[in-house]
PDB file of C-alpha atoms in Angstrom:
ATOM      1  CA  MET M   1      63.197  75.324  55.488  1.00 34.00           C
ATOM      2  CA  TYR M   2      62.544  73.947  58.945  1.00 39.00           C
ATOM      3  CA  CYS M   3      61.970  75.305  62.427  1.00 42.00           C
ATOM      4  CA  LYS M   4      62.158  73.030  65.459  1.00 47.00           C
ATOM      5  CA  SER M   5      59.794  74.151  68.183  1.00 49.00           C
ATOM      6  CA  ARG M   6      59.303  71.762  71.077  1.00 51.00           C
ATOM      7  CA  LYS M   7      58.651  68.458  69.286  1.00 50.00           C
ATOM      8  CA  GLN M   8      57.441  69.823  65.949  1.00 53.00           C
ATOM      9  CA  GLU M   9      59.318  70.929  62.856  1.00 54.00           C
ATOM     10  CA  PHE M  10      57.930  73.695  60.682  1.00 52.00           C
ATOM     11  CA  LYS M  11      58.906  74.452  57.101  1.00 57.00           C
ATOM     12  CA  GLN M  12      56.689  77.462  56.836  1.00 59.00           C
ATOM     13  CA  LEU M  13      54.460  79.451  59.158  1.00 60.00           C
ATOM     14  CA  GLN M  14      51.084  80.800  58.045  1.00 61.00           C
ATOM     15  CA  ILE M  15      48.888  82.890  60.310  1.00 61.00           C
ATOM     16  CA  LEU M  16      45.128  82.864  59.773  1.00 58.00           C
ATOM     17  CA  PHE M  17      42.862  85.610  61.077  1.00 59.00           C
ATOM     18  CA  ILE M  18      39.284  84.434  61.674  1.00 58.00           C
ATOM     19  CA  TYR M  19      36.486  86.957  62.169  1.00 56.00           C
ATOM     20  CA  GLN M  20      32.772  86.123  61.842  1.00 54.00           C
ATOM     21  CA  ASN M  21      33.655  82.709  60.328  1.00 55.00           C
ATOM     22  CA  ILE M  22      35.744  84.330  57.571  1.00 52.00           C
ATOM     23  CA  GLN M  23      39.354  83.127  57.386  1.00 50.00           C
ATOM     24  CA  THR M  24      42.021  85.456  56.036  1.00 56.00           C
ATOM     25  CA  GLN M  25      45.724  84.715  55.721  1.00 56.00           C
ATOM     26  CA  SER M  26      47.331  87.547  57.659  1.00 61.00           C
ATOM     27  CA  GLY M  27      50.990  86.642  58.065  1.00 69.00           C
ATOM     28  CA  GLY M  28      53.777  84.123  57.917  1.00 71.00           C
ATOM     29  CA  GLY M  29      56.997  83.171  56.162  1.00 74.00           C
ATOM     30  CA  SER M  30      59.727  80.518  55.884  1.00 74.00           C
ATOM     31  CA  TYR M  31      62.458  79.281  58.219  1.00 73.00           C
ATOM     32  CA  ASP M  32      65.979  78.086  57.318  1.00 72.00           C
ATOM     33  CA  GLU M  33      66.818  74.408  56.750  1.00 72.00           C
ATOM     34  CA  ALA M  34      69.133  74.093  59.765  1.00 71.00           C
ATOM     35  CA  GLY M  35      66.194  74.270  62.173  1.00 65.00           C
ATOM     36  CA  ASN M  36      67.622  77.069  64.300  1.00 70.00           C
ATOM     37  CA  GLN M  37      64.515  79.279  63.934  1.00 72.00           C
ATOM     38  CA  LYS M  38      66.097  81.853  61.589  1.00 77.00           C
ATOM     39  CA  LYS M  39      63.622  83.560  59.307  1.00 78.00           C
ATOM     40  CA  ILE M  40      64.499  83.699  55.606  1.00 77.00           C
ATOM     41  CA  GLY M  41      62.867  85.247  52.563  1.00 79.00           C
ATOM     42  CA  LYS M  42      59.656  87.281  52.610  1.00 82.00           C
ATOM     43  CA  TRP M  43      57.782  87.588  55.900  1.00 79.00           C
ATOM     44  CA  VAL M  44      54.536  89.204  56.989  1.00 78.00           C
ATOM     45  CA  GLU M  45      54.526  89.660  60.758  1.00 78.00           C
ATOM     46  CA  LEU M  46      51.544  90.735  62.833  1.00 76.00           C
ATOM     47  CA  ASP M  47      51.662  93.453  65.466  1.00 77.00           C
ATOM     48  CA  GLU M  48      51.787  92.154  69.057  1.00 77.00           C
ATOM     49  CA  GLU M  49      48.284  93.522  69.731  1.00 76.00           C
ATOM     50  CA  PHE M  50      46.782  92.438  66.381  1.00 75.00           C
ATOM     51  CA  ASN M  51      42.980  92.163  66.549  1.00 73.00           C
ATOM     52  CA  TYR M  52      39.901  93.189  64.548  1.00 70.00           C
ATOM     53  CA  ASN M  53      40.253  96.861  65.521  1.00 72.00           C
ATOM     54  CA  LYS M  54      44.039  97.031  65.202  1.00 72.00           C
ATOM     55  CA  GLN M  55      45.176  95.173  62.089  1.00 77.00           C
ATOM     56  CA  VAL M  56      48.799  96.250  61.650  1.00 77.00           C
ATOM     57  CA  THR M  57      51.360  94.099  59.797  1.00 79.00           C
ATOM     58  CA  TYR M  58      55.089  94.413  59.146  1.00 79.00           C
ATOM     59  CA  ASN M  59      56.306  93.231  55.721  1.00 81.00           C
ATOM     60  CA  GLY M  60      59.961  92.612  54.980  1.00 83.00           C
ATOM     61  CA  LYS M  61      62.720  90.320  53.799  1.00 84.00           C
ATOM     62  CA  TYR M  62      65.279  88.336  55.760  1.00 82.00           C
ATOM     63  CA  LYS M  63      68.738  87.116  54.691  1.00 81.00           C
ATOM     64  CA  ARG M  64      69.920  83.533  55.194  1.00 78.00           C
ATOM     65  CA  ASN M  65      71.534  84.571  58.504  1.00 78.00           C
ATOM     66  CA  GLY M  66      68.179  85.804  59.862  1.00 76.00           C
ATOM     67  CA  LEU M  67      68.875  89.561  59.596  1.00 79.00           C
ATOM     68  CA  LYS M  68      66.399  92.001  58.067  1.00 80.00           C
ATOM     69  CA  VAL M  69      67.345  93.466  54.674  1.00 80.00           C
ATOM     70  CA  ASP M  70      65.939  96.080  52.311  1.00 78.00           C
ATOM     71  CA  ARG M  71      62.828  97.999  53.232  1.00 76.00           C
ATOM     72  CA  GLN M  72      60.519  96.973  56.079  1.00 78.00           C
ATOM     73  CA  ASP M  73      56.976  98.213  55.400  1.00 79.00           C
ATOM     74  CA  THR M  74      54.233  98.806  57.957  1.00 78.00           C
ATOM     75  CA  SER M  75      50.667  98.273  56.708  1.00 78.00           C
ATOM     76  CA  PHE M  76      47.224  98.615  58.255  1.00 76.00           C
ATOM     77  CA  MET M  77      43.683  97.635  57.326  1.00 75.00           C
ATOM     78  CA  CYS M  78      42.009 100.752  55.946  1.00 68.00           C
ATOM     79  CA  GLN M  79      38.298 100.799  56.813  1.00 66.00           C
ATOM     80  CA  TYR M  80      37.395 102.324  53.447  1.00 64.00           C
ATOM     81  CA  SER M  81      39.164  99.916  51.110  1.00 63.00           C
ATOM     82  CA  LYS M  82      39.082  96.699  53.213  1.00 68.00           C
ATOM     83  CA  ASN M  83      42.650  95.999  52.049  1.00 69.00           C
ATOM     84  CA  PHE M  84      45.982  96.408  53.748  1.00 71.00           C
ATOM     85  CA  VAL M  85      47.409  99.846  52.941  1.00 70.00           C
ATOM     86  CA  GLN M  86      51.031 100.830  53.407  1.00 72.00           C
ATOM     87  CA  MET M  87      51.096 102.992  56.526  1.00 67.00           C
ATOM     88  CA  GLN M  88      54.362 104.781  55.944  1.00 63.00           C
ATOM     89  CA  ILE M  89      56.698 105.117  53.025  1.00 59.00           C
ATOM     90  CA  LEU M  90      60.276 105.598  54.119  1.00 56.00           C
ATOM     91  CA  GLN M  91      62.643 106.819  51.467  1.00 54.00           C
ATOM     92  CA  LYS M  92      66.288 107.616  51.943  1.00 51.00           C
ATOM     93  CA  LYS M  93      67.599 110.336  49.727  1.00 52.00           C
ATOM     94  CA  ASN M  94      71.170 111.514  49.396  1.00 51.00           C
ATOM     95  CA  ILE M  95      71.202 115.252  48.844  1.00 51.00           C
ATOM     96  CA  GLN M  96      74.443 116.856  47.800  1.00 52.00           C
ATOM     97  CA  TRP M  97      74.903 120.307  49.289  1.00 49.00           C
ATOM     98  CA  TRP M  98      77.822 121.528  47.183  1.00 47.00           C
ATOM     99  CA  GLY M  99      76.263 124.925  46.392  1.00 50.00           C
ATOM    100  CA  MET M 100      75.357 125.494  50.033  1.00 51.00           C
ATOM    101  CA  ASP M 101      78.865 124.485  51.175  1.00 53.00           C
ATOM    102  CA  HIS M 102      80.412 126.895  48.694  1.00 53.00           C
ATOM    103  CA  MET M 103      78.244 129.759  49.982  1.00 54.00           C
ATOM    104  CA  ILE M 104      79.071 128.932  53.610  1.00 56.00           C
ATOM    105  CA  LYS M 105      82.816 128.856  52.868  1.00 58.00           C
ATOM    106  CA  LYS M 106      82.589 132.176  51.012  1.00 57.00           C
ATOM    107  CA  GLU M 107      80.684 133.845  53.875  1.00 56.00           C
ATOM    108  CA  MET M 108      83.140 132.501  56.470  1.00 55.00           C
ATOM    109  CA  ARG M 109      86.102 133.796  54.480  1.00 58.00           C
ATOM    110  CA  LYS M 110      84.448 137.204  54.284  1.00 55.00           C
ATOM    111  CA  ARG M 111      83.978 137.241  58.065  1.00 54.00           C
ATOM    112  CA  LEU M 112      87.405 135.839  58.884  1.00 52.00           C
ATOM    113  CA  ASP M 113      89.464 137.995  56.479  1.00 51.00           C
ATOM    114  CA  ASP M 114      89.500 140.872  58.967  1.00 48.00           C
ATOM    115  CA  GLY M 115      92.402 139.415  60.980  1.00 48.00           C
ATOM    116  CA  GLN M 116      90.887 136.336  62.573  1.00 48.00           C
ATOM    117  CA  ILE M 117      92.505 132.930  62.060  1.00 48.00           C
ATOM    118  CA  TRP M 118      90.891 130.602  59.504  1.00 46.00           C
ATOM    119  CA  ILE M 119      89.869 127.419  61.328  1.00 46.00           C
ATOM    120  CA  THR M 120      90.320 124.416  59.044  1.00 43.00           C
ATOM    121  CA  SER M 121      87.816 122.258  60.913  1.00 42.00           C
ATOM    122  CA  PHE M 122      84.991 124.463  59.588  1.00 44.00           C
ATOM    123  CA  ILE M 123      85.927 123.809  55.953  1.00 45.00           C
ATOM    124  CA  LEU M 124      83.239 121.549  54.583  1.00 45.00           C
ATOM    125  CA  GLN M 125      83.958 118.828  52.067  1.00 46.00           C
ATOM    126  CA  LYS M 126      82.559 119.059  48.538  1.00 45.00           C
ATOM    127  CA  ASP M 127      81.046 115.566  48.834  1.00 45.00           C
ATOM    128  CA  SER M 128      79.156 115.983  52.100  1.00 46.00           C
ATOM    129  CA  PHE M 129      75.761 114.287  52.131  1.00 46.00           C
ATOM    130  CA  ILE M 130      72.739 114.503  54.332  1.00 44.00           C
ATOM    131  CA  MET M 131      70.276 111.642  54.859  1.00 44.00           C
ATOM    132  CA  VAL M 132      66.582 112.520  54.793  1.00 42.00           C
ATOM    133  CA  ASN M 133      63.673 110.278  55.757  1.00 42.00           C
ATOM    134  CA  LEU M 134      60.323 111.115  54.162  1.00 43.00           C
ATOM    135  CA  ILE M 135      57.227 109.713  55.852  1.00 44.00           C
ATOM    136  CA  ARG M 136      53.769 109.763  54.252  1.00 44.00           C
ATOM    137  CA  THR M 137      50.581 108.248  55.575  1.00 44.00           C
ATOM    138  CA  VAL M 138      48.298 106.899  52.866  1.00 47.00           C
ATOM    139  CA  CYS M 139      44.640 105.857  53.117  1.00 48.00           C
ATOM    140  CA  LYS M 140      42.432 106.177  50.043  1.00 48.00           C
ATOM    141  CA  GLN M 141      38.683 106.289  50.360  1.00 46.00           C
TER     142      GLN M 141
END
């Protein structure tokens, strides 16, 4: 787990945030062994404009090839709890619309039975899915 930067090699990066002589570990993670600066494992990254008033972090995992995997969470320092709180919760849900598809097909047949040509491109598949992202902002007092 090394990272070559100029003349130094790093196994792991830890970021400290110092405010009023209080040190807090705010971010960091590990690099791969090859030394080509690829992040691996769990990482906590700070926002580009991270400061006392804007404490936003990005938490996620990296594969061995340096690509992000799984869920990437955004957290912020909530003034009420003095802890990092997850800013948004993204959930992907697969919703099967079989009943809706059946009703649409039935309605189209009713409309098109009066002499119009049935267009096959409008026939919807039974297994059609729709992806939905749900976003919630959470800050408990």
